Short mmCIF file of C-alpha atoms and ligand atoms in Angstrom, two decimals:
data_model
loop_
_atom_site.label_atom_id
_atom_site.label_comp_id
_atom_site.label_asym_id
_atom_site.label_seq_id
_atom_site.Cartn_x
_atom_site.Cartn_y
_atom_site.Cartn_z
CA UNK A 1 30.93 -19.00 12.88
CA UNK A 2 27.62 -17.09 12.07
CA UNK A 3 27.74 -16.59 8.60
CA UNK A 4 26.54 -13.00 7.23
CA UNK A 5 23.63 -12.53 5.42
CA UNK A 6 23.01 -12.32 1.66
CA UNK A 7 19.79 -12.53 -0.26
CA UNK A 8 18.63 -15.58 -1.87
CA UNK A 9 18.47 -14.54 -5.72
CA UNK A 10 21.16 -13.39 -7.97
CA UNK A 11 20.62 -11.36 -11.11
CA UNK A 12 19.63 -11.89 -14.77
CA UNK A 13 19.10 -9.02 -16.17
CA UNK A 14 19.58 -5.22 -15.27
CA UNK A 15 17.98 -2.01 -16.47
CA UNK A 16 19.82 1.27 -16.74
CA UNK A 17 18.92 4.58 -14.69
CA UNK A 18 19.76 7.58 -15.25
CA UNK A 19 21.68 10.37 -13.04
CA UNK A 20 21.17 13.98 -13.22
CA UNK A 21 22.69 17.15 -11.81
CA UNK A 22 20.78 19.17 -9.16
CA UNK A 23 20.55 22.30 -11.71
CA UNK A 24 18.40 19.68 -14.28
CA UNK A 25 16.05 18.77 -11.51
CA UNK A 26 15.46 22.16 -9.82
CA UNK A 27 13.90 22.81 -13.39
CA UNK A 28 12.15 19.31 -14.17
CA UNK A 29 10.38 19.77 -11.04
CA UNK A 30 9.74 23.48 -11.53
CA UNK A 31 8.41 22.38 -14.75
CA UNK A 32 6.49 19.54 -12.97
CA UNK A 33 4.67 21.72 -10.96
CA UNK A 34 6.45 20.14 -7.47
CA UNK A 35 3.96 17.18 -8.36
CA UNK A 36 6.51 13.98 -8.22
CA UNK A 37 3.69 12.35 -10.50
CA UNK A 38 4.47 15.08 -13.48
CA UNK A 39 8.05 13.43 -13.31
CA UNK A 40 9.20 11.87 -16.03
CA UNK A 41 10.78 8.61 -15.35
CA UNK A 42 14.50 9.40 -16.60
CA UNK A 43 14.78 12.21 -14.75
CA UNK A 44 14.17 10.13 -11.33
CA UNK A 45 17.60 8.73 -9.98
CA UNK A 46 15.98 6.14 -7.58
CA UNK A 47 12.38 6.19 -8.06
CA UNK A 48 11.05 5.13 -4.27
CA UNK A 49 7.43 6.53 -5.27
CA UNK A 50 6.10 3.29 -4.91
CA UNK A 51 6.56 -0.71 -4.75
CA UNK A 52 3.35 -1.44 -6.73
CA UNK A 53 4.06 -2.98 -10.12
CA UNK A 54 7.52 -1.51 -9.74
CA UNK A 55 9.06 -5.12 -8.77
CA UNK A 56 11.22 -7.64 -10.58
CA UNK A 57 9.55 -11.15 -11.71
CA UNK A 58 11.63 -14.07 -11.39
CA UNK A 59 12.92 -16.18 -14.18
CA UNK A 60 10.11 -18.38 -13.47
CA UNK A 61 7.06 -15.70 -13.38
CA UNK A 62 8.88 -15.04 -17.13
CA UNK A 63 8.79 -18.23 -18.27
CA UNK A 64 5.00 -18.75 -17.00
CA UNK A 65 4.33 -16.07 -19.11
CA UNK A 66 5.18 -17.50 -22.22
CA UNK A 67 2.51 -20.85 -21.67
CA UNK A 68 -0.23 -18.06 -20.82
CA UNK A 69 -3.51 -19.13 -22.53
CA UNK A 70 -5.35 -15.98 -24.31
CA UNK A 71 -8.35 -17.28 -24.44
CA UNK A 72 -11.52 -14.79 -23.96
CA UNK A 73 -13.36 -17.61 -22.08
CA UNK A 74 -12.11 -20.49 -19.46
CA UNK A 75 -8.66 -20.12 -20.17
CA UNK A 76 -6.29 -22.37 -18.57
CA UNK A 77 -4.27 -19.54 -16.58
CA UNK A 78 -7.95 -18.46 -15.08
CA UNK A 79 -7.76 -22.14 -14.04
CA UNK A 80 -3.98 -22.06 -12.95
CA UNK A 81 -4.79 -18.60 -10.75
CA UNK A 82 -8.09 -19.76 -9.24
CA UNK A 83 -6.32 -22.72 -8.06
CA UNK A 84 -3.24 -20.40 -6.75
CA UNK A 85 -6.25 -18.47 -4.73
CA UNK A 86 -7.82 -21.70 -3.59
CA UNK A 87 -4.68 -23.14 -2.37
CA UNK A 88 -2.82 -19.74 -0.74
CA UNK A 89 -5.70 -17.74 0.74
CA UNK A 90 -8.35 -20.53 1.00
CA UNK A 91 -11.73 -18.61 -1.24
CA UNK A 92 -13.55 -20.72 -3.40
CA UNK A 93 -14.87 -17.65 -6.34
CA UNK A 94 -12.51 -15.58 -7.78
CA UNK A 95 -12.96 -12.62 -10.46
CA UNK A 96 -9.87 -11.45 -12.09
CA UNK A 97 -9.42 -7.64 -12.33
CA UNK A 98 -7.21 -5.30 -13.80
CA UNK A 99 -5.44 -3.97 -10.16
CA UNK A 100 -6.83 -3.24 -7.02
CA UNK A 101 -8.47 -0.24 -7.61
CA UNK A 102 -10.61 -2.10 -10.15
CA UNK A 103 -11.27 -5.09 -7.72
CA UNK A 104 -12.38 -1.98 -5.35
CA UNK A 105 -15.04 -0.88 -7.89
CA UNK A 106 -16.58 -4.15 -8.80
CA UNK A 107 -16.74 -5.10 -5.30
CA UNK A 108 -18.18 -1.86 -3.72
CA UNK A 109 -20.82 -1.47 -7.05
CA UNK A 110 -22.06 -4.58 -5.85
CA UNK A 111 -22.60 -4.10 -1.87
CA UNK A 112 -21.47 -0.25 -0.92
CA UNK A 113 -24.66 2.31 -1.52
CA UNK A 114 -25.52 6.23 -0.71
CA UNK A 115 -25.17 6.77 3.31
CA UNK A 116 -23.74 3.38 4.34
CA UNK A 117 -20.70 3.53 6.54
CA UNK A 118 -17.57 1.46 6.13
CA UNK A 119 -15.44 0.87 9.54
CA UNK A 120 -12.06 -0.17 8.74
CA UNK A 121 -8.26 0.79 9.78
CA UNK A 122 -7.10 3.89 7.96
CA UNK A 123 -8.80 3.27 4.91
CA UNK A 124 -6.26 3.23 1.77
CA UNK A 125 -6.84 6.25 -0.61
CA UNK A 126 -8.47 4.28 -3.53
CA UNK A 127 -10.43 2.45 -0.94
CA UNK A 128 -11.25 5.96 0.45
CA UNK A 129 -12.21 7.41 -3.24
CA UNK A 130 -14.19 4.85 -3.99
CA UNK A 131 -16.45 4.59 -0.70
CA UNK A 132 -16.50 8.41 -0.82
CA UNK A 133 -17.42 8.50 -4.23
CA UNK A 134 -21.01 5.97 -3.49
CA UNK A 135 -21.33 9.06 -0.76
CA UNK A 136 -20.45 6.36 2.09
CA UNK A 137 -18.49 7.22 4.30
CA UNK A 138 -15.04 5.23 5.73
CA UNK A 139 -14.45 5.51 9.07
CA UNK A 140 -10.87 4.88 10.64
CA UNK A 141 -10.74 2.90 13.87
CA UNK A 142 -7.08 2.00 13.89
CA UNK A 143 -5.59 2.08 17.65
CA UNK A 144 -4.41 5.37 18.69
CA UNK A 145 -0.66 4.36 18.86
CA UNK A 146 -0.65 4.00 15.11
CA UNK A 147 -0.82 7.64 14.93
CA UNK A 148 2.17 8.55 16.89
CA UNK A 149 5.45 7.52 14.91
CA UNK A 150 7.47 7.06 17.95
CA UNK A 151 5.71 4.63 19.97
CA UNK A 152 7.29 1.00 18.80
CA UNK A 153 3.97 -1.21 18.60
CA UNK A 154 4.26 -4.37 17.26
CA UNK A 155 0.89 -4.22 15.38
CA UNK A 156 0.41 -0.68 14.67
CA UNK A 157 -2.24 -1.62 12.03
CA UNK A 158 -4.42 -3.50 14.84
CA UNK A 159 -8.31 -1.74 14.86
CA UNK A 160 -9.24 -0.35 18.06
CA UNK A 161 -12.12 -2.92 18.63
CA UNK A 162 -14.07 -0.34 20.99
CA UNK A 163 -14.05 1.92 18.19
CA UNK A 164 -15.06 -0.42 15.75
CA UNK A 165 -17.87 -1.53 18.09
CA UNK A 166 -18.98 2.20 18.76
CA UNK A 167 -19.60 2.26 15.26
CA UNK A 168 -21.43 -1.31 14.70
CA UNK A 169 -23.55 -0.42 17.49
CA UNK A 170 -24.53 3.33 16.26
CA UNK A 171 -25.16 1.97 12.94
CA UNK A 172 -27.67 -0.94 11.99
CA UNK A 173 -26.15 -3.62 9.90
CA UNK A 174 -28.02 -2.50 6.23
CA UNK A 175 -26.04 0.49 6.90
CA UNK A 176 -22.65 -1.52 6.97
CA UNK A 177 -21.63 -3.46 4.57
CA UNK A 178 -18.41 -4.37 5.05
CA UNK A 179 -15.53 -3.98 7.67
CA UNK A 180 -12.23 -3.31 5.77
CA UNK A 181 -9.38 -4.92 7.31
CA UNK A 182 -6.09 -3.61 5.34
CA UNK A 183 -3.02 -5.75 5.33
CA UNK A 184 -0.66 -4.68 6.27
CA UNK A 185 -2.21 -1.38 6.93
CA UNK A 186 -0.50 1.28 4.06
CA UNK A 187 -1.85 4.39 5.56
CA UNK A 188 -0.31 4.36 8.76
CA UNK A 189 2.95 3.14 7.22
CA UNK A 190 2.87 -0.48 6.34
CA UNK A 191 2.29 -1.93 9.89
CA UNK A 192 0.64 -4.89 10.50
CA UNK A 193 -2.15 -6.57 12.04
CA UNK A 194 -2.03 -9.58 14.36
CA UNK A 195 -3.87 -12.64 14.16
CA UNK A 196 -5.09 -11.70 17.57
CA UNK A 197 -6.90 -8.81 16.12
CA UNK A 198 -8.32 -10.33 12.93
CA UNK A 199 -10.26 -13.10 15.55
CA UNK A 200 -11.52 -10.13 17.85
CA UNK A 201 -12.71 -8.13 14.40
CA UNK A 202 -14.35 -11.30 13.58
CA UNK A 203 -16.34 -11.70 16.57
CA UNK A 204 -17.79 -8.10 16.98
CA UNK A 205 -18.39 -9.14 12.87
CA UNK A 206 -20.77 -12.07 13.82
CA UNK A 207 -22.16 -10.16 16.97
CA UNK A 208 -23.40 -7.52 14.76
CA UNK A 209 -23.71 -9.75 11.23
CA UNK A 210 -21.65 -7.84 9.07
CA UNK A 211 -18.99 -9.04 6.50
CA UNK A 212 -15.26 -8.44 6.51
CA UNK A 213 -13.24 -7.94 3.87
CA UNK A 214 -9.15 -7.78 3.60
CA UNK A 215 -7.80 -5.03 1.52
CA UNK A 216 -5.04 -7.58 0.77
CA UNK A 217 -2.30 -5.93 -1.24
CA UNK A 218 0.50 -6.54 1.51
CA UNK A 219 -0.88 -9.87 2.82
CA UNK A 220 1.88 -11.86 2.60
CA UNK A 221 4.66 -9.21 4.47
CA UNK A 222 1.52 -9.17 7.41
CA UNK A 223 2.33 -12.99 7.73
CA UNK A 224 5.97 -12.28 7.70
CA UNK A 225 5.46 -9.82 10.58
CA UNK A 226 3.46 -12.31 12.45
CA UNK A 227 5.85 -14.94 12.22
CA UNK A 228 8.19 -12.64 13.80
CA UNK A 229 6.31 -10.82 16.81
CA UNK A 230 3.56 -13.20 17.41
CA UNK A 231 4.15 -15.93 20.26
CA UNK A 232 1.54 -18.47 19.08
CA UNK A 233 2.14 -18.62 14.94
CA UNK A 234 6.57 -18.41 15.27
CA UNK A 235 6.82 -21.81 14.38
CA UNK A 236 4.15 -21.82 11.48
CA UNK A 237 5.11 -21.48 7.75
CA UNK A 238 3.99 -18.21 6.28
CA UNK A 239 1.68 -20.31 4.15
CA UNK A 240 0.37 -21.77 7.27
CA UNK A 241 0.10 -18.14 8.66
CA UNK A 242 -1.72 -16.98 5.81
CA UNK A 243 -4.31 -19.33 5.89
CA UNK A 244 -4.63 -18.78 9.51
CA UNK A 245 -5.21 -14.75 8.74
CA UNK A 246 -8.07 -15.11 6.07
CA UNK A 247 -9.97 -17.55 8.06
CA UNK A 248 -11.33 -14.96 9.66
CA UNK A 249 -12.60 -13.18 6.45
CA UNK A 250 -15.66 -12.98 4.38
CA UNK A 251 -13.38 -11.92 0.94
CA UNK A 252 -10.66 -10.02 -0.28
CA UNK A 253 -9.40 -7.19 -2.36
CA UNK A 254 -5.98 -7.42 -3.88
CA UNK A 255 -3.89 -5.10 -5.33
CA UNK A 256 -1.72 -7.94 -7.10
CA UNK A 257 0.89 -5.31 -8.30
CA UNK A 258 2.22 -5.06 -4.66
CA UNK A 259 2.57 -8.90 -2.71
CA UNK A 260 2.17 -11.00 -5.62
CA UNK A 261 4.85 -9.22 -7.83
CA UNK A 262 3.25 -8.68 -10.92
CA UNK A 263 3.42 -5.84 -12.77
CA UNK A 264 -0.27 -5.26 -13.25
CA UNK A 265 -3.36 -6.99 -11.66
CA UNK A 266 -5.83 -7.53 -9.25
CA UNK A 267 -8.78 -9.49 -7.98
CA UNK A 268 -11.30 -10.16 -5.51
CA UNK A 269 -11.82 -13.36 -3.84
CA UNK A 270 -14.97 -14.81 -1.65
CA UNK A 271 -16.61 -17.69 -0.31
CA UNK A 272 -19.95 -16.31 -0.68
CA UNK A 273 -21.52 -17.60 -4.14
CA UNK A 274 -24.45 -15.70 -4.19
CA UNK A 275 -21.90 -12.15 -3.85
CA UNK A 276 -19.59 -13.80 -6.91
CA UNK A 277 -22.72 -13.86 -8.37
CA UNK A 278 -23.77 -10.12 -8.15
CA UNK A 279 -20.18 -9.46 -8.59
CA UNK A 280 -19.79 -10.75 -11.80
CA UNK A 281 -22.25 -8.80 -13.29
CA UNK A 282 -20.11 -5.10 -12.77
CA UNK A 283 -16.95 -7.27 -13.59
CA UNK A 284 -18.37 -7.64 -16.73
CA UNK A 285 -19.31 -4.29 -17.35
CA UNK A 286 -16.34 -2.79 -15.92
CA UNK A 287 -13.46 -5.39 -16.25
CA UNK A 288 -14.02 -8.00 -18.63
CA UNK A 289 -15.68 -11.05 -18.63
CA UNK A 290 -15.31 -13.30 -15.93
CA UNK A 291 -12.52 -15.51 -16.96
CA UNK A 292 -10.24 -12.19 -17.81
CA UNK A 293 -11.32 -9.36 -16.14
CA UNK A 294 -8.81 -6.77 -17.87
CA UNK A 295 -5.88 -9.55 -17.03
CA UNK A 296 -3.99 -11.18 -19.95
CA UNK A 297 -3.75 -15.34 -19.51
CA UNK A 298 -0.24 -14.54 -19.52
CA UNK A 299 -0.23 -12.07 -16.39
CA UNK A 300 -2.64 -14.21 -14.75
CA UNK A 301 0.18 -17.29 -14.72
CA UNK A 302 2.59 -14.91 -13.61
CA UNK A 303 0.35 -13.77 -10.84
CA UNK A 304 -0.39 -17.32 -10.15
CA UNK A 305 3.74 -17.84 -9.62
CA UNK A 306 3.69 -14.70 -7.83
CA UNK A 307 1.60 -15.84 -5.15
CA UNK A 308 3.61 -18.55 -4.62
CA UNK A 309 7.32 -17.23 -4.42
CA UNK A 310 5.56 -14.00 -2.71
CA UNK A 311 4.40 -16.16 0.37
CA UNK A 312 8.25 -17.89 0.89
CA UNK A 313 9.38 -17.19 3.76
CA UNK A 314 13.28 -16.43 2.25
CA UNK A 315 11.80 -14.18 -0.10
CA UNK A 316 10.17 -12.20 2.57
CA UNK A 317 13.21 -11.94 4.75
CA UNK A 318 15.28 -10.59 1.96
CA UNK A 319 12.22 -8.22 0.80
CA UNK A 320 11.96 -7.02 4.77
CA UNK A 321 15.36 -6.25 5.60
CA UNK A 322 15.79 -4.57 2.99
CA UNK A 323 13.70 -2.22 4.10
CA UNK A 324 14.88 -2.50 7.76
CA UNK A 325 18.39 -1.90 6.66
CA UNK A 326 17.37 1.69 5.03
CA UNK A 327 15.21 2.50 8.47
CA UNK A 328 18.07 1.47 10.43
CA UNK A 329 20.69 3.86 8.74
CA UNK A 330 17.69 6.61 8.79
CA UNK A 331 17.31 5.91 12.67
CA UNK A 332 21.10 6.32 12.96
CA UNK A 333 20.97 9.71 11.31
CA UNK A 334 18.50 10.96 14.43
CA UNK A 335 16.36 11.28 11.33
CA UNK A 336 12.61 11.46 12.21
CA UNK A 337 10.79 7.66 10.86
CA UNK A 338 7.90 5.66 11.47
CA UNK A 339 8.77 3.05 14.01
CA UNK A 340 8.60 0.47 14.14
CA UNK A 341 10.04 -0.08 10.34
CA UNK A 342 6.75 -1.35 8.25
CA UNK A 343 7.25 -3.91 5.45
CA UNK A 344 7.27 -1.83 2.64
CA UNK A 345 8.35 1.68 2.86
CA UNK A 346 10.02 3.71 5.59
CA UNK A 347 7.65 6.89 6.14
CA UNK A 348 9.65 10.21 7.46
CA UNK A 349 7.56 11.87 9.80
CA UNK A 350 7.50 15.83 8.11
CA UNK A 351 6.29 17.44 11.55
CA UNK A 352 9.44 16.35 13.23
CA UNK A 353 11.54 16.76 10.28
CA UNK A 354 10.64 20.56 9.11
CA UNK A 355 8.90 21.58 12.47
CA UNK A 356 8.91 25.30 11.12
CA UNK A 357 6.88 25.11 8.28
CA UNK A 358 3.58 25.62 8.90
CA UNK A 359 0.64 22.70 7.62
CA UNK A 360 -0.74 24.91 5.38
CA UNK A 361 2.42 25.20 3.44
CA UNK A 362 2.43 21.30 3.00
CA UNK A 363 5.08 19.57 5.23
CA UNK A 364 5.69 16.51 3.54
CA UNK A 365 5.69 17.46 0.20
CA UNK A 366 7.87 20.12 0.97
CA UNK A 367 10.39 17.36 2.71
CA UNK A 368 9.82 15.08 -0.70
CA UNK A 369 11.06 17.95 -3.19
CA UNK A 370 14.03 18.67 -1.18
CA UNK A 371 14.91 14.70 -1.32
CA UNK A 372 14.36 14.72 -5.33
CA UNK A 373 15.83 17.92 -6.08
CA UNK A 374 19.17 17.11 -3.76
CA UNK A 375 19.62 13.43 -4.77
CA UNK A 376 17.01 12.90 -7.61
CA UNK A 377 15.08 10.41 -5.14
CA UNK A 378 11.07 10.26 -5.85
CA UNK A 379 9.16 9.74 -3.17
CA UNK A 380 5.76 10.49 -2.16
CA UNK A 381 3.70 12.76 0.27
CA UNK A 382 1.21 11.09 2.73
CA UNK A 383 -0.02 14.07 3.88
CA UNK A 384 -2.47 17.09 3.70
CA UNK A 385 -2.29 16.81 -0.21
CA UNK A 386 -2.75 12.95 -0.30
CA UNK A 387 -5.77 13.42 2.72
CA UNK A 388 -7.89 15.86 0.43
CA UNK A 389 -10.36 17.89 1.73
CA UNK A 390 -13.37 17.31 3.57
CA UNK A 391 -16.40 16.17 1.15
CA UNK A 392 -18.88 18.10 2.84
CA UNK A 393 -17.30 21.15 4.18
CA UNK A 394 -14.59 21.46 1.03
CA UNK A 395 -12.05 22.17 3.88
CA UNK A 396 -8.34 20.73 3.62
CA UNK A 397 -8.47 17.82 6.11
CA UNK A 398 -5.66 18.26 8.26
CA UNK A 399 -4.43 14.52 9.18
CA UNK A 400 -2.28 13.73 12.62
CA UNK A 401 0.85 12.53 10.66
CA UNK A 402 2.51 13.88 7.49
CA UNK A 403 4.34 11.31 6.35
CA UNK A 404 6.71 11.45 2.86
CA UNK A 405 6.95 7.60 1.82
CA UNK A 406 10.17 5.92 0.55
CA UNK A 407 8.33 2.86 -0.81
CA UNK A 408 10.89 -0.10 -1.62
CA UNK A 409 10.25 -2.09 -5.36
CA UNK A 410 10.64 -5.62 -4.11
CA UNK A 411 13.92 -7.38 -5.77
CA UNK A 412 14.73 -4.29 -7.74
CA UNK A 413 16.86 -1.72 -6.22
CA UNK A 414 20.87 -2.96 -3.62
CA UNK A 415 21.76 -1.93 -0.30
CA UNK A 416 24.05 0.44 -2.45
CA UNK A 417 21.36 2.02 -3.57
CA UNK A 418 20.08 2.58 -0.19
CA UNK A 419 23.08 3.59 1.51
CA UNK A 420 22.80 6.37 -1.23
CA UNK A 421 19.03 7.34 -0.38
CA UNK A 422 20.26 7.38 3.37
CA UNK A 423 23.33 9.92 2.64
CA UNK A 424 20.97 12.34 0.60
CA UNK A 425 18.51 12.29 3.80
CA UNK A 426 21.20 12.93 5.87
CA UNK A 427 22.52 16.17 3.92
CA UNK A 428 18.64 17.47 3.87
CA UNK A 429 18.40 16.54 7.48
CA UNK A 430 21.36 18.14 8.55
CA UNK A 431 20.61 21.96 6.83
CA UNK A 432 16.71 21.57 7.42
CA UNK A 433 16.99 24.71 9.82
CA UNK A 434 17.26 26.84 6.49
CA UNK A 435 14.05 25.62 4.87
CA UNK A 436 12.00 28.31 5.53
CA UNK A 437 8.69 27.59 3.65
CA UNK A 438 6.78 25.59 1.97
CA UNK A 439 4.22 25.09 -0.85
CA UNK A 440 0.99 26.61 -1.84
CA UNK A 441 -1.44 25.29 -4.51
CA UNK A 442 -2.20 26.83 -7.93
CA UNK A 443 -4.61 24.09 -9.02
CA UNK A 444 -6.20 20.51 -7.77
CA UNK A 445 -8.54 18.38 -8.95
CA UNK A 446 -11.97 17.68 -7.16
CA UNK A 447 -11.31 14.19 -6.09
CA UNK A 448 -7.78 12.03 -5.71
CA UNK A 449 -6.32 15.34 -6.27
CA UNK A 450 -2.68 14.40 -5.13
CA UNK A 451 -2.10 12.92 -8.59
CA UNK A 452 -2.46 15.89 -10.65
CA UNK A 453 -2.45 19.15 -8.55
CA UNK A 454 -0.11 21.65 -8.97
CA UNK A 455 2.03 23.69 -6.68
CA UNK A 456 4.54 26.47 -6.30
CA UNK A 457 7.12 27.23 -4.10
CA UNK A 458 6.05 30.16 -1.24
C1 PLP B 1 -2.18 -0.35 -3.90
C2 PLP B 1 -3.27 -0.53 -2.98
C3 PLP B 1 -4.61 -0.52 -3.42
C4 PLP B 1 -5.00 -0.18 -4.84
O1 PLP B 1 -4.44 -1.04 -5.74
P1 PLP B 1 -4.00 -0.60 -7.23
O2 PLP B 1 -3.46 -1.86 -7.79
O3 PLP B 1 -2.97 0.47 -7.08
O4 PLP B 1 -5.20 -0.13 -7.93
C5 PLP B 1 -5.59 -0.75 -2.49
N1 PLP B 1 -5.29 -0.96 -1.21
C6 PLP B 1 -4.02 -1.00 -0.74
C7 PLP B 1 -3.74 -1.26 0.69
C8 PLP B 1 -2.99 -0.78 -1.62
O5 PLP B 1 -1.73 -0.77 -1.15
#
């Protein structure tokens, strides 16, 4: 007999969330300016707005954290994390930061300058800000089929290596300092890229001598996906896998809060001394210093243990069909979702969903309010809002999918509490033909403005 499947962890400890009537929340959000950010957290039901630092440690990421060494300089958990880095993703230097964003900064101070160009697959939005803000500019060159959410690619995060060379070829290589590789690609719905890929990006990268970096956050769920559609790596360990994926980098980025299950933290790993070196300067000025970087010794062991029970394969299978299971029950519905599922988050496709509401009126955020005021779910819109507008022109920026994200904490939330977010989609779903409009904004913020604008209902 095939026995059924059950995850590999039970529970220690559980946190209380609160529920809410649909009058409270059609005035929280009124009074939130339809901004899921303005939200306070007890008025959120099940709080899907994202899976970074929203995850539960294990008993033994705890008890790391009570041997974590505080010391400004050389502590032993700097020691315990660079050896987690050496031994996981292979990079000799290290700097510690204090998330991903950060790593972002210190790593783009130190090679990204006024008019370069950064190719990469749909560039994540921090990523984006802070290119945009040196007044570089990203440019996307993830395959076409990522941008159509009903084509089932196995690697919809792949990079369209004839666009990529279009752009290495137009540019000369001072102008490029980097190619951006994200893993698994967030922007077009956490979809990965195959090994396959990452040695054809490497190859156009030595044609034309220019670096590549991994925008790492979801590195470890990429592997997972490779073990499972890839011919050549199926028998490989996800450690193995791993390896085999950063070979073919220059560095990394990491957003630590998302594969390595901390709550907060970051860094940015290299084999190139000489860029540690330059690095470490704008660590210091903007992190910490070198042995910290705006981590305590005591997240840094826990990231350390993170790394670890983040790249096991059991973990991953629980973590992924988790996820799978929501799509799934979605799919069922006839409800409109990015397929194939990606490894964090399933990502409603708006356009399909509300196909009468203009784009100017905001699709996706429209779709998002209706989930939060009907079942108190927060999700988030990855949209027209999230895509800002044009730095040049000032012109919204219009982009081919308008997607509202349920992102899934990893360890935190049961399949009860999914079969709950998939009921509430399937009440919107089924009286969508009365939505008649959407949203209009009152107020937004020059930059990153989908944290903080504000919006009314039309
Ligand atoms: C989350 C994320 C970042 C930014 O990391 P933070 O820890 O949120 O600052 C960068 N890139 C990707 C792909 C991410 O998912």
């Amino acid at each position: 007999m095939k026995l059924p499947y059950a995850e590999p962890f039970k529970i220690k400890m559980v946190e209380k969330i609160h529920r809410s009537t649909q009058e409270q929340r059609e005035k929280w959000i009124k009074e939130a300016k339809y901004n899921l950010f303005n939200l306070k957290s007890q008025h959120v039901f099940i709080d899907l707005l994202t899976d970074s630092g929203t995850g539960a440690m294990s008993d033994k990421q705890w008890s790391a954290m009570m041997v974590g060494d505080e010391s400004y300089a050389g502590a032993t958990s700097f020691y315990i994390m660079k050896a987690a880095i050496k031994k996981i993703l292979g990079f000799e230097h290290f700097l510690p930061t204090h998330q991903g964003r950060a790593a972002e900064n210190v790593l783009f101070s130190a090679t990204i300058k006024e008019g370069d160009v950064v190719p990469g697959n749909s560039h994540f939005d921090t990523t984006k800000g802070h290119i945009e803000f040196r007044k570089a500019k990203a440019i996307d060159c993830t395959i076409d089929e990522a941008f159509d959410t009903t084509i089932n690619h196995p690697f919809k995060g792949n990079i369209d290596l004839d666009k990529l060379e279009k752009v290495l070829k137009k540019y000369p290589k001072e102008k490029i300092p980097m190619i951006i590789v994200t893993i698994t690609c967030n922007s077009s719905g956490g979809q990965p890229v195959s090994v396959q890929n990452m040695k054809d990006i490497r190859q156009l990268a030595d044609k034309y001598e220019v670096p590549i970096f991994y925008d790492s956050a979801r590195f470890a769920e990429n592997a997972y996906f490779i073990k499972l559609r890839e011919e050549a790596y199926k028998n490989m360990t996800i450690k193995e896998i791993v390896h085999e994926m950063f070979k073919y980098a220059d560095g990394m980025t990491m957003s630590s809060k998302k594969d390595a299950i901390v709550n907060m933290g970051g860094f940015i790993a290299m084999r190139s001394k000489e860029l540690y070196k330059k690095a470490s300067t704008f660590n210091i000025i903007y992190e910490g210093y070198v042995t910290y970087g705006g981590m305590s010794g005591r997240d840094m062991n826990a990231l350390a243990q993170g790394l670890d029970e983040g790249t096991d394969f059991d973990y991953l299978e629980a973590r992924i069909k988790q996820v799978q299971y929501l799509g799934e029950k979605c799919i069922a519905n006839g409800i409109p979702i990015q397929q194939p599922i990606g490894g964090h988050a399933i990502f409603i496709d708006a356009k399909r969903f509300l196909p009468q509401i203009p784009k100017e009126e905001y699709i996706a955020q429209t779709v998002a309010i209706e989930l939060y005021i009907v079942g108190g779910i927060r999700g988030v819109e990855i949209g027209t809002i999230l895509a800002d507008r044009d730095p040049e022109t000032r012109e919204n920026r219009y982009p081919d999918l308008e997607l509202v994200r349920l992102a899934i904490p990893r360890r935190t939330y049961t399949n009860n509490h999914m079969d709950y977010v998939a009921t509430v989609m399937k009440q919107i779903f089924d009286t969508r033909h009365e939505a008649k409009k959407g949203l209009r904004i009152l107020s937004e913020a020059p930059i990153m403005r989908h944290f903080t604008v504000e919006l009314d209902k039309l």
